[in-house]
Short mmCIF file of C-alpha atoms in Angstrom, two decimals:
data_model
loop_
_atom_site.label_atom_id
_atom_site.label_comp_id
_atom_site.label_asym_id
_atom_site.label_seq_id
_atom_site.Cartn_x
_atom_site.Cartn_y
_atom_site.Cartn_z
CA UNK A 1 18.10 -31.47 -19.47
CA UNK A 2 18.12 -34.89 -18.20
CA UNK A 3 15.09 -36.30 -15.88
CA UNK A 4 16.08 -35.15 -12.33
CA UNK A 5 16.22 -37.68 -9.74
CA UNK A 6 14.23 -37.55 -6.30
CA UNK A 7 14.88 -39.84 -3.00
CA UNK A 8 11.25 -38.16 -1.59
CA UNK A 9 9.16 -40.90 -3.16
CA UNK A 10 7.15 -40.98 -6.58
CA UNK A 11 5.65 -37.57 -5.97
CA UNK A 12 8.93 -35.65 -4.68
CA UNK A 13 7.16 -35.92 -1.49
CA UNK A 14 8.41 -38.18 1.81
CA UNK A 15 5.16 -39.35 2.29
CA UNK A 16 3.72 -39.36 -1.13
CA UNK A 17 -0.22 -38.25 -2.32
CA UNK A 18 -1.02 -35.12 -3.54
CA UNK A 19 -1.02 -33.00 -0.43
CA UNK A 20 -1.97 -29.87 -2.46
CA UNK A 21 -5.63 -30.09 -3.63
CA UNK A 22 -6.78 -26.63 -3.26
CA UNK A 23 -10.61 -25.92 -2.28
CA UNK A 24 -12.08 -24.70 -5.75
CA UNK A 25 -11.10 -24.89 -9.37
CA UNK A 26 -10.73 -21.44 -11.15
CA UNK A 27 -8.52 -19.01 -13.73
CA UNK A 28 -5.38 -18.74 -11.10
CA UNK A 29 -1.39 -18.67 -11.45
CA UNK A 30 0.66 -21.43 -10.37
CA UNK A 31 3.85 -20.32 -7.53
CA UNK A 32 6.19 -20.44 -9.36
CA UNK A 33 4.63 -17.84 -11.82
CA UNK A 34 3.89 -16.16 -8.33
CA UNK A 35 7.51 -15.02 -8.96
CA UNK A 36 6.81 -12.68 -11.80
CA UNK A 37 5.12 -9.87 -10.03
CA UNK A 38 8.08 -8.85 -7.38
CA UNK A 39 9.91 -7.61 -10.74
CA UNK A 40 10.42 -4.06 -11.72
CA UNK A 41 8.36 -1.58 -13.28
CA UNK A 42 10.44 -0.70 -16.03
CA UNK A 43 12.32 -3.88 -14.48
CA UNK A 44 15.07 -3.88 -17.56
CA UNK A 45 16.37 -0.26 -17.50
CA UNK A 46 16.23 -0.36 -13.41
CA UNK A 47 14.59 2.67 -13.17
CA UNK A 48 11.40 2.16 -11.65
CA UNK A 49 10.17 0.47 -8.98
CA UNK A 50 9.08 -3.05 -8.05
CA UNK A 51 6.04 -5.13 -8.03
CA UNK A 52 5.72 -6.10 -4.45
CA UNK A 53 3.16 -3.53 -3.79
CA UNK A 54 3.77 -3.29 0.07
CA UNK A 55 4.41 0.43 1.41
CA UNK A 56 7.44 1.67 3.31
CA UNK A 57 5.48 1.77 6.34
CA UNK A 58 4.96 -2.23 5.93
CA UNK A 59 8.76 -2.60 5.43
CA UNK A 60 10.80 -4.08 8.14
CA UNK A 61 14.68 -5.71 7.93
CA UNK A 62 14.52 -9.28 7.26
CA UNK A 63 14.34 -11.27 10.77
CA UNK A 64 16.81 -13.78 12.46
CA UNK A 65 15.61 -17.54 12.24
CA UNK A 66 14.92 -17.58 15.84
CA UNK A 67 11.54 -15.38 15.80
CA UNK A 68 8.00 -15.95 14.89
CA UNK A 69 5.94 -19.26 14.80
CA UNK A 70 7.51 -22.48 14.75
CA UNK A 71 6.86 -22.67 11.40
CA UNK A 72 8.24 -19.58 10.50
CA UNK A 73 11.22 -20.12 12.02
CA UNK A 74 11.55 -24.38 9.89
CA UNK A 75 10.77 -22.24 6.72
CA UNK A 76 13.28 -19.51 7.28
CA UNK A 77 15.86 -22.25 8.44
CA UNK A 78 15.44 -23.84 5.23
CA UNK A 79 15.56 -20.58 3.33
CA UNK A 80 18.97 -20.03 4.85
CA UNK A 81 20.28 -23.83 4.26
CA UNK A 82 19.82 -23.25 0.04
CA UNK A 83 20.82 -20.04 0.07
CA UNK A 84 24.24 -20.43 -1.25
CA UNK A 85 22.59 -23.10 -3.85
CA UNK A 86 19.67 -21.29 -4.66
CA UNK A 87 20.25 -21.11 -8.71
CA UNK A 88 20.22 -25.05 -8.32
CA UNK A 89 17.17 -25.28 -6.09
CA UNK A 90 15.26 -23.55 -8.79
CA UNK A 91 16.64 -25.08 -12.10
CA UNK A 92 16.11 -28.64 -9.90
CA UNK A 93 12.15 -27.24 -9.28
CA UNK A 94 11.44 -26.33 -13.20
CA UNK A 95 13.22 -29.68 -13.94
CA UNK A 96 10.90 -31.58 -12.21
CA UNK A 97 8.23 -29.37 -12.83
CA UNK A 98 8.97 -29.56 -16.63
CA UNK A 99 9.61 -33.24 -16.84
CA UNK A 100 7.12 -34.50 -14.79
CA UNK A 101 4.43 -31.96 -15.82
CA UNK A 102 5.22 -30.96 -19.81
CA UNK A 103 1.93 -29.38 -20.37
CA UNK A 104 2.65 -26.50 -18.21
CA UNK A 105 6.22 -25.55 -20.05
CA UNK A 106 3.82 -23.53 -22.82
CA UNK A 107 2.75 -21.39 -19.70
CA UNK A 108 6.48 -20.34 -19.46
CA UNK A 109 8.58 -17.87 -21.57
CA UNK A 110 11.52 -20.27 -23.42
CA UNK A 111 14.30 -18.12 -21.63
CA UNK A 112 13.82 -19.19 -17.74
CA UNK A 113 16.95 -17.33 -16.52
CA UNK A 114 15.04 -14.33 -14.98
CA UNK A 115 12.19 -16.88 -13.92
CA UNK A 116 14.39 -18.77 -11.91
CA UNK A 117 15.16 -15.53 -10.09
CA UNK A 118 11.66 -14.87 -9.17
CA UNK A 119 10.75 -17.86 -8.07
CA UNK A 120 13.11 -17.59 -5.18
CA UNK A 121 12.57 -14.23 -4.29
CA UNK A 122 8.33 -14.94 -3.81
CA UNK A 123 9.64 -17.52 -1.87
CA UNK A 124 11.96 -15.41 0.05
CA UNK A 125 9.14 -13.03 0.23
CA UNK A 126 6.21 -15.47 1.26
CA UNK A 127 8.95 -16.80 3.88
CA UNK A 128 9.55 -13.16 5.38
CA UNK A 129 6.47 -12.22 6.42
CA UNK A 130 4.48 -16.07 7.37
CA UNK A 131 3.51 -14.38 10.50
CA UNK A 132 2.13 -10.74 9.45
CA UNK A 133 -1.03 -12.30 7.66
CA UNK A 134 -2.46 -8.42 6.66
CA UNK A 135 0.88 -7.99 4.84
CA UNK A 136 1.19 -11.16 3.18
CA UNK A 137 -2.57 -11.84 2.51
CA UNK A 138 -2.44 -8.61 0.18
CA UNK A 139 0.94 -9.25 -1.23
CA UNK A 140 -0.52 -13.16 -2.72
CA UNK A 141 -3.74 -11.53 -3.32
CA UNK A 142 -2.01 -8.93 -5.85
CA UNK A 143 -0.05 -12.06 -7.20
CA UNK A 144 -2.95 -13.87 -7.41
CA UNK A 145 -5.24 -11.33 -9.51
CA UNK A 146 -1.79 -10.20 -11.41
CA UNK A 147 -1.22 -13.53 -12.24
CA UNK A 148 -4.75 -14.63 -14.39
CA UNK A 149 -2.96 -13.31 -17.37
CA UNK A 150 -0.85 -16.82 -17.87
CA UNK A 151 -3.92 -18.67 -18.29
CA UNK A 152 -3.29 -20.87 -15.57
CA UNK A 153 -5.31 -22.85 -13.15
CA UNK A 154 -6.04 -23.93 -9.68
CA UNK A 155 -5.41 -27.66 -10.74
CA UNK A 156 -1.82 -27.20 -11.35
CA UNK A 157 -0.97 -25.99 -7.52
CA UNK A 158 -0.14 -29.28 -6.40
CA UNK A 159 2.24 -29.98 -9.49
CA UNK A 160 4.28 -27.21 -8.49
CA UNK A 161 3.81 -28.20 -4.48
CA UNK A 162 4.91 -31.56 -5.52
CA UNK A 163 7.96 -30.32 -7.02
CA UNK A 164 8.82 -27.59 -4.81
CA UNK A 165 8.98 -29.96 -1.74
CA UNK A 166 11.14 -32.34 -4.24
CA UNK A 167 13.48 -29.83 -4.94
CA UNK A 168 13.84 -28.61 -1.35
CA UNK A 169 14.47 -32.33 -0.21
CA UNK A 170 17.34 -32.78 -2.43
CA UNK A 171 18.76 -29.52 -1.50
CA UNK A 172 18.15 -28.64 2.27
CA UNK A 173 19.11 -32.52 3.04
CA UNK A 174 21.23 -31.25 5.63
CA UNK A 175 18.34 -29.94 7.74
CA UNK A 176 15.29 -31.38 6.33
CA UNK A 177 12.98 -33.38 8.28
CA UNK A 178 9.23 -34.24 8.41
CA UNK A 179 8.76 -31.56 10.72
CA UNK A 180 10.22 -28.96 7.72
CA UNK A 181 8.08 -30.74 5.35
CA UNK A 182 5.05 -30.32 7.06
CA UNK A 183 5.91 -26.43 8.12
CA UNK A 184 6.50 -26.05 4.11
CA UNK A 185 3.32 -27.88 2.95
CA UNK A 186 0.86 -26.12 5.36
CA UNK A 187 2.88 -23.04 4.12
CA UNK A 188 2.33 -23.53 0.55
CA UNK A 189 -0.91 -24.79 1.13
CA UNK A 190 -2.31 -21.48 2.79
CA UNK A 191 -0.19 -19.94 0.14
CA UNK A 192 -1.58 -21.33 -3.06
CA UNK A 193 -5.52 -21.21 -1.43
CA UNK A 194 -5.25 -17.64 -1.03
CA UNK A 195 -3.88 -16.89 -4.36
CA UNK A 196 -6.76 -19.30 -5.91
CA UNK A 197 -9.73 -17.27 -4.25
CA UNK A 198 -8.08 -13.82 -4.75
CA UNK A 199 -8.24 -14.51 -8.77
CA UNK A 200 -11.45 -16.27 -8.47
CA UNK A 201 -12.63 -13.26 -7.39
CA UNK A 202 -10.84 -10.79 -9.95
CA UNK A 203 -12.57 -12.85 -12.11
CA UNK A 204 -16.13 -11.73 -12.04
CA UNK A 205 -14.68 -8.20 -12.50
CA UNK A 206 -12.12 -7.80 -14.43
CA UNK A 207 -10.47 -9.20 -17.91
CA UNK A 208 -7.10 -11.38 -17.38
CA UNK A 209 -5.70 -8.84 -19.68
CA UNK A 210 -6.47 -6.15 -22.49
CA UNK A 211 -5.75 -6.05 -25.38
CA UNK A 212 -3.92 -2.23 -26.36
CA UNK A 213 -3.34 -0.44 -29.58
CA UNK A 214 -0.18 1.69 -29.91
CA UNK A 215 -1.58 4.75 -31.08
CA UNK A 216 1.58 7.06 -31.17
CA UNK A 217 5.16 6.21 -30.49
CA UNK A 218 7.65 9.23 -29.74
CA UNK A 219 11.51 8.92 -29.48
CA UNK A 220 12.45 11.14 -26.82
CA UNK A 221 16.37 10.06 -27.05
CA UNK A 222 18.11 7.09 -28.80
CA UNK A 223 16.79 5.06 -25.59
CA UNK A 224 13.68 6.64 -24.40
CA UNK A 225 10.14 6.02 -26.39
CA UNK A 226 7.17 7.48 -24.80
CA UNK A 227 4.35 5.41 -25.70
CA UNK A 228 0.31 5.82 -25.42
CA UNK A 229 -1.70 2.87 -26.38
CA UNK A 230 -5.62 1.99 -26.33
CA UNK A 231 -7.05 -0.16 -24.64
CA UNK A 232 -9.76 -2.42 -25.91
CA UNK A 233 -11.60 -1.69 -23.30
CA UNK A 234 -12.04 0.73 -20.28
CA UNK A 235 -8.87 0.03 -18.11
CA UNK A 236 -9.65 1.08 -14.59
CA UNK A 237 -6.09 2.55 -12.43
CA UNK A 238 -4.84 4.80 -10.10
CA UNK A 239 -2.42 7.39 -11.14
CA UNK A 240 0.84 6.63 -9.25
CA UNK A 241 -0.12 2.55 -10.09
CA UNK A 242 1.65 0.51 -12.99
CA UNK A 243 1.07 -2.32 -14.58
CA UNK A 244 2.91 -5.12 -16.76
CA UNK A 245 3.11 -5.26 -20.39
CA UNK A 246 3.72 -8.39 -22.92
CA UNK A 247 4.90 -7.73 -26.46
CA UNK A 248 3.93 -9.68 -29.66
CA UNK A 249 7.85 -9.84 -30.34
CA UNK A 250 8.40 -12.04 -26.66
CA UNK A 251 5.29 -14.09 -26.06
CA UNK A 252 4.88 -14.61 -21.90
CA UNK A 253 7.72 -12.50 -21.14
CA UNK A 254 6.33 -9.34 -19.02
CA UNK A 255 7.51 -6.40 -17.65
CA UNK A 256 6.79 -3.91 -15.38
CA UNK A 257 6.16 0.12 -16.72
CA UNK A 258 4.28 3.10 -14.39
CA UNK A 259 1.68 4.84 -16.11
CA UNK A 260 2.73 8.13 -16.96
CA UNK A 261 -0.74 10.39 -17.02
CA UNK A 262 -3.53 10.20 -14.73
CA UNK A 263 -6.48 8.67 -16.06
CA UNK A 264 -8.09 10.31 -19.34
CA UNK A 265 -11.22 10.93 -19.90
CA UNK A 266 -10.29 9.50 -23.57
CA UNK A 267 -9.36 6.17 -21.91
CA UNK A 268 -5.64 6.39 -23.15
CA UNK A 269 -2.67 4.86 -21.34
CA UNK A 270 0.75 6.57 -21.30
CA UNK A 271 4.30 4.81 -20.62
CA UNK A 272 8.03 5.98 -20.38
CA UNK A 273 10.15 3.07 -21.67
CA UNK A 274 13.98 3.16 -21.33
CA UNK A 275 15.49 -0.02 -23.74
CA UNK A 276 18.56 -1.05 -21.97
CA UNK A 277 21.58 -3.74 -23.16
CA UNK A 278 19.54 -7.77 -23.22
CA UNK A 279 16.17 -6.01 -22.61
CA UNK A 280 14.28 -8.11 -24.46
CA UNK A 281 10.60 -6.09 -23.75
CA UNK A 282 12.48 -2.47 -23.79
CA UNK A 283 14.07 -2.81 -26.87
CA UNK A 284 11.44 -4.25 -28.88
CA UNK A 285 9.27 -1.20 -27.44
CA UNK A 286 11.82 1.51 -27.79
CA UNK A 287 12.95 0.05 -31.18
CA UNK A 288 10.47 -1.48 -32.74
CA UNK A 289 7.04 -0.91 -32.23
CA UNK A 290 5.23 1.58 -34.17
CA UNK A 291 1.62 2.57 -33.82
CA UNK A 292 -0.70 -0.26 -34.67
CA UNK A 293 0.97 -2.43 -33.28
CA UNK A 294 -0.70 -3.86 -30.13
CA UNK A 295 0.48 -5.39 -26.38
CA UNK A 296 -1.50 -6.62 -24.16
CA UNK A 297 -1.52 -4.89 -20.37
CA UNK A 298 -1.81 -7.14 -16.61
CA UNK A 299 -4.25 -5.42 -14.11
CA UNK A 300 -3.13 -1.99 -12.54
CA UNK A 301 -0.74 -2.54 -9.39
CA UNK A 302 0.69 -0.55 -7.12
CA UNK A 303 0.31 1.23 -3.50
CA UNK A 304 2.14 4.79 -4.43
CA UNK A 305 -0.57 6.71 -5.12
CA UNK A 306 -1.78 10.00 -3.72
CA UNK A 307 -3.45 10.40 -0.32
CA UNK A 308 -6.32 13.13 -1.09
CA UNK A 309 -8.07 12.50 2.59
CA UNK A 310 -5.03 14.98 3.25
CA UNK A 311 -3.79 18.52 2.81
CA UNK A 312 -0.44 18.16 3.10
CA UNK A 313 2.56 18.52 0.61
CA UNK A 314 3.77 16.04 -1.49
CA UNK A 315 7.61 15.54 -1.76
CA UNK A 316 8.58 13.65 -4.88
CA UNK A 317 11.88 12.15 -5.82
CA UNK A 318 12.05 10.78 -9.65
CA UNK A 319 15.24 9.68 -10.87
CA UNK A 320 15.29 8.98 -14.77
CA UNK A 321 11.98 7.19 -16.28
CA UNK A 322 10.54 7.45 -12.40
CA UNK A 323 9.59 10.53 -13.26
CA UNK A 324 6.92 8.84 -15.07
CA UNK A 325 4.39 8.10 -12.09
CA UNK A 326 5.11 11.19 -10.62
CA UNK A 327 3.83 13.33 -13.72
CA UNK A 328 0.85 11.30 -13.38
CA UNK A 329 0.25 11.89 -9.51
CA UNK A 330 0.99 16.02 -10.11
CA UNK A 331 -1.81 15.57 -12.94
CA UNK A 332 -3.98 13.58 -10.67
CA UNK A 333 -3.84 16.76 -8.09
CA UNK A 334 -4.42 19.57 -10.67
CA UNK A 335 -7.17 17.63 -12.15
CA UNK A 336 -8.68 17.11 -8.91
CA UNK A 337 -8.18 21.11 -8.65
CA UNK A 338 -6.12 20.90 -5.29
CA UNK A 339 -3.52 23.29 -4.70
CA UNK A 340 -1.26 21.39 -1.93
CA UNK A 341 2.49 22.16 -2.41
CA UNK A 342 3.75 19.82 -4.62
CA UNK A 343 7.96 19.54 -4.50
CA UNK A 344 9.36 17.45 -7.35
CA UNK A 345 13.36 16.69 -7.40
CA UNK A 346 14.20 15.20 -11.10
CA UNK A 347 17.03 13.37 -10.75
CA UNK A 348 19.39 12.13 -14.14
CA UNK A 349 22.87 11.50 -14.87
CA UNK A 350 23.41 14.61 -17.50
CA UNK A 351 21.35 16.56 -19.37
CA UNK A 352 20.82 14.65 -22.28
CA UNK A 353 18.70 12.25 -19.74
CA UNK A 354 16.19 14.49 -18.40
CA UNK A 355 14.05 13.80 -21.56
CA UNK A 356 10.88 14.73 -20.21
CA UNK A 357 11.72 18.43 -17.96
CA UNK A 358 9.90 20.09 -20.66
CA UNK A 359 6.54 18.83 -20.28
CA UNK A 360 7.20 18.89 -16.14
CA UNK A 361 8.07 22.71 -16.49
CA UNK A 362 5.24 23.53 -18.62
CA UNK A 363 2.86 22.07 -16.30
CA UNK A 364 4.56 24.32 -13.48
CA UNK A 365 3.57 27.27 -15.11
CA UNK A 366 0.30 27.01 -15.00
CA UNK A 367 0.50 25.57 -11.36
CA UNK A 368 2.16 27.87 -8.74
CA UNK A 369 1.61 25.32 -6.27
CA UNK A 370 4.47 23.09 -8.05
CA UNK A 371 7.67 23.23 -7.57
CA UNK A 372 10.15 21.32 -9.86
CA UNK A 373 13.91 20.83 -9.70
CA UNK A 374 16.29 18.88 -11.63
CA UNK A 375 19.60 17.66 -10.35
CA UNK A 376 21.94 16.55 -12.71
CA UNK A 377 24.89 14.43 -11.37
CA UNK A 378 27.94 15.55 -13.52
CA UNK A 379 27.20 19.54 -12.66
CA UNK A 380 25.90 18.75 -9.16
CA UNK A 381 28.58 16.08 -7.89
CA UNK A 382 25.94 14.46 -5.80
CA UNK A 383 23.18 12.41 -6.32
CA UNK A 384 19.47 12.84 -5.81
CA UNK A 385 18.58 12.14 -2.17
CA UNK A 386 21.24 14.44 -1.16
CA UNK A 387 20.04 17.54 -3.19
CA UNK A 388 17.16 16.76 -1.14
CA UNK A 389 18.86 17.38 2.18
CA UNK A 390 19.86 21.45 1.15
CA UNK A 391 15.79 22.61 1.39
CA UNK A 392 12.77 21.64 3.25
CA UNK A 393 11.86 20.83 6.13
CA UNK A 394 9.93 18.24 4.85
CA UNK A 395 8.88 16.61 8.21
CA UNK A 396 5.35 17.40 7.40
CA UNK A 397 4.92 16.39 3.58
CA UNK A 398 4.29 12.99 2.45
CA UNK A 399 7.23 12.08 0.28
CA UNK A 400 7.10 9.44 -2.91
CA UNK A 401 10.42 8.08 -4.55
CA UNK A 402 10.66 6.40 -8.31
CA UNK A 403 13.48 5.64 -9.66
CA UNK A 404 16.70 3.08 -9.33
CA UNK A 405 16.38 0.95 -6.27
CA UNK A 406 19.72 2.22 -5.07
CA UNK A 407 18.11 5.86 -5.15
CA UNK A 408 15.61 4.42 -3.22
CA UNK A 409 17.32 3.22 -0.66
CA UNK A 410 19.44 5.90 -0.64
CA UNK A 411 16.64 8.07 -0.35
CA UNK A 412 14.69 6.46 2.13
CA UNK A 413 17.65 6.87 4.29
CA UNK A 414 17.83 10.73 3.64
CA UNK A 415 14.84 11.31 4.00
CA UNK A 416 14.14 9.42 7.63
CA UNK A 417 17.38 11.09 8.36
CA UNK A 418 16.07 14.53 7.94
CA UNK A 419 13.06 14.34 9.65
CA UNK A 420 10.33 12.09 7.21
CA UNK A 421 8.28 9.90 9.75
CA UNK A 422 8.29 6.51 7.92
CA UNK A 423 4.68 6.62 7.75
CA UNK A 424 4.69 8.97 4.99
CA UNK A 425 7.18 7.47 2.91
CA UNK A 426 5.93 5.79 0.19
CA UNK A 427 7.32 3.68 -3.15
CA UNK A 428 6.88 -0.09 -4.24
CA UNK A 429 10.28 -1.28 -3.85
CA UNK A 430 9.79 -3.71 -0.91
CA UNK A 431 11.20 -6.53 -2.97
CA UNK A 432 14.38 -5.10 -3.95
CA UNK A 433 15.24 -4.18 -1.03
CA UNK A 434 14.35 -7.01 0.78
CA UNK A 435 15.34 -10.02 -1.06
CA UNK A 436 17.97 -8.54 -3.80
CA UNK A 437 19.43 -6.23 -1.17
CA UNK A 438 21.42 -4.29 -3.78
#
C-alpha cells in the first residue's frame, strides 16, 4: 500500500506534537490491539459468546447523539459521520500506523481483515459508554490486562493517537473541527492511561501468557475436538470465564474459547472447539493439533459466572459448543456440594450436534438437583429460547445463555418476556449486540 496522505500536519494532528504521552512506561497494548478482546469466545464457529465482559444488567440500547457530555455527544457525532466509510477509516489508520511506525507491524497478525473490524467496534464501544465511567473503566481495564500478551508498550500510545486522529481528519472532514479533535484526544487520552495502569498492575501478578501442553485431543464429530491442555504454570479462573488462545500454526492471531470444567485440582484446562469454513485457529485445533503440541492461553475473562452468595436456581441456555461454560458452572456447584435447582436447555440443530449430552446426562444422574433438556431444531420446529417459554416460571432463577449471538438475543428477549428481571440475566455478549447488531 502506498504512503497515505494527511492535510492534519506532520503528525496527523491539526496542531501537531505528540499530544499522547501517557504517565508511566510499562508492558501495555496499544488501541488498536484494544480491538481484539470484544471478539468471540469460540469467535470462528459463532457459538460462544463475546469478549466484552459487561453483564446484561450493564447493557443499555445505543444512545442518540444528542445525550451525555459535550464530549460524548462530538465523539458519537463523529462515530456516526464514518459510519458508512468505516472499512476505510481503519485501513487509512493501519496505513499510517504501518508506514509511519514499521516497528509495530510485527505486533500484528499478517491478515488484518478481522483487525480492522475490531478496531472500530472498541471504538464504537469506548464511544458508547464515555459517560458511565464504572462500565467503561472495567471494560479498558479487561483490555488492558488481556492485552499484555502482544508484547506491547505504553510508548507506542501516542503512535496510534497520532494516527487515529489522522485518519479521523481525512474521513469525518465534513464535521470535524478543533472542538472534535480535542473531545477525541482527551478521549483517547483517558482511554489509553487507563489501559496503561490496568496492565501495569496485572503485571506484578500475573504472566502475559502461559505457555500449555495439549495433553489429549478427542474428536467428538468431524468438527468438534475437545481439548485439555497444561499449563506451565498454575492458571488461576473462574468456571463460567474463558480465555483466548494463540496457535503455533497462526502466530498473533487469537481467539476466544470458554473453559469447559471447573477448576481441577490437577491444574488442567478443558475447551470445546468447533472448526468452521476460513477458521484459521479452529481448524488448526480441530484438525491438527495432537497432544504435545502446545498454545499459549491470555488471562481468564469473563463476568458469567455463578453467584454462590445465593440460593436460587440457575436457568441455563447452551446452544451448540455454549454448552461448554455451562458444564463447567454445573461442576462448579456440585463441587461446591450445593444442591440449588439447576435447569439446563441444550440447544443444537440435529442430533448429530449435541456431541457432548452424554457427559451432561451422566452428571445428572448422580445430581437430582439437575435438570437437563435438549432441544433439537429439526424434531422440535423451534429454536431454543422458545422451548424455554413451555416450563418454568423462572421469575425467580438466575438465568445464563451461551451460545450464537442470535440465540442470545433471542433469548434475552424470551426470557424478559416471561418474567426474568434483567438483573439476573447474565452472558458476555455486550459487544455483539451492541456494535455488530446482528
Amino acid at each position: 500500500m502506498d504512503a497515505p496522505t494527511t492535510t492534519s500536519g506532520e503528525n496527523g494532528m491539526s496542531g501537531g506534537g505528540n499530544w499522547f504521552t501517557p504517565r508511566r512506561t510499562s508492558s501495555a497494548p496499544t488501541a488498536s490491539q484494544a480491538a481484539d478482546t470484544p471478539a468471540p469466545r469460540s469467535s470462528e464457529d459463532g457459538s460462544a459468546v463475546v469478549a466484552a465482559s459487561l453483564p446484561e444488567s450493564q447493557q443499555r440500547s445505543v444512545p442518540t447523539t444528542q445525550e451525555g457530555s459535550r464530549d460524548a455527544i462530538l465523539i458519537r457525532r463523529t462515530m456516526a459521520e464514518i459510519g458508512p466509510v468505516a472499512h476505510k477509516v481503519t485501513s487509512y489508520f493501519y496505513a499510517l500506523l504501518f508506514v509511519r511506525h514499521p516497528d509495530l507491524r510485527s505486533l500484528f497478525p499478517a491478515a488484518m481483515d478481522a483487525q480492522r473490524d475490531r478496531l472500530l467496534k472498541a471504538l464504537l464501544t469506548a464511544a458508547e459508554y464515555l459517560d458511565d465511567t464504572s462500565v467503561l473503566v472495567d471494560y479498558l481495564q479487561n483490555l488492558g490486562r488481556g492485552h499484555r500478551k502482544y508484547g506491547t508498550r505504553a510508548e507506542h500510545y501516542p503512535a496510534v493517537g497520532e494516527c487515529l486522529i489522522g485518519a479521523l481528519t481525512k474521513y469525518a472532514a465534513a464535521v470535524w473541527n478543533p472542538e472534535i479533535e480535542a473531545a477525541w484526544v482527551r478521549a483517547y487520552t483517558t482511554i489509553s492511561q487507563v489501559m496503561i495502569d490496568a496492565a501495569a498492575a496485572d503485571e506484578l501478578r500475573a504472566p502475559a501468557w502461559w505457555q500449555a501442553e495439549i495433553v489429549t485431543h478427542e474428536l467428538r464429530t468431524s468438527d468438534i475436538a475437545i481439548l485439555t491442555v497444561r499449563p506451565n504454570q498454575p492458571y488461576p479462573f473462574l468456571a463460567g470465564q474463558y480465555t483466548s488462545v494463540e496457535t503455533p500454526w497462526w502466530p498473533r492471531v487469537w481467539r476466544h474459547y470458554s473453559f469447559a470444567s471447573a477448576p481441577r485440582s490437577d491444574g488442567m484446562l478443558t475447551f470445546h472447539v468447533k472448526a468452521v469454513p476460513a477458521g484459521w485457529v479452529s481448524n488448526a485445533l480441530v484438525h491438527h493439533a495432537r497432544p504435545g503440541d502446545v498454545v499459549r492461553l491470555g488471562p481468564p475473562v469473563g463476568s458469567m459466572t455463578v453467584d454462590h452468595s445465593t440460593d436460587r436456581g440457575l436457568l441455563c441456555l447452551g446452544g451448540g459448543t455454549g454448552i461448554a461454560p455451562i458444564k463447567a458452572m454445573v461442576e462448579d456447584i456440585a463441587e461446591r456440594g450445593e444442591r440449588r435447582t439447576v435447569e439446563v436447555f441444550y440447544g443444537a440443530r440435529t442430533d448429530h450436534d449435541l456431541y457432548d449430552i452424554d457427559t451432561m446426562l451422566r452428571i445428572q444422574q448422580t445430581h437430582p438437583w439437575l435438570s437437563v433438556r435438549a432441544v433439537i431444531d429439526q424434531q422440535t420446529n423451534h429454536q431454543l429460547p422458545d422451548a424455554v417459554r413451555a416450563y418454568g416460571p423462572w421469575h425467580e432463577y438466575d438465568a445464563y445463555l451461551s451460545g450464537p449471538p442470535g440465540m442470545i438475543r433471542r433469548g434475552v428477549d424470551t426470557l424478559r418476556d416471561i418474567g426474568v428481571p434483567s438483573n439476573r440475566i447474565r452472558h458476555d455478549s455486550m459487544e455483539t449486540l451492541l456494535v455488530v447488531g446482528g
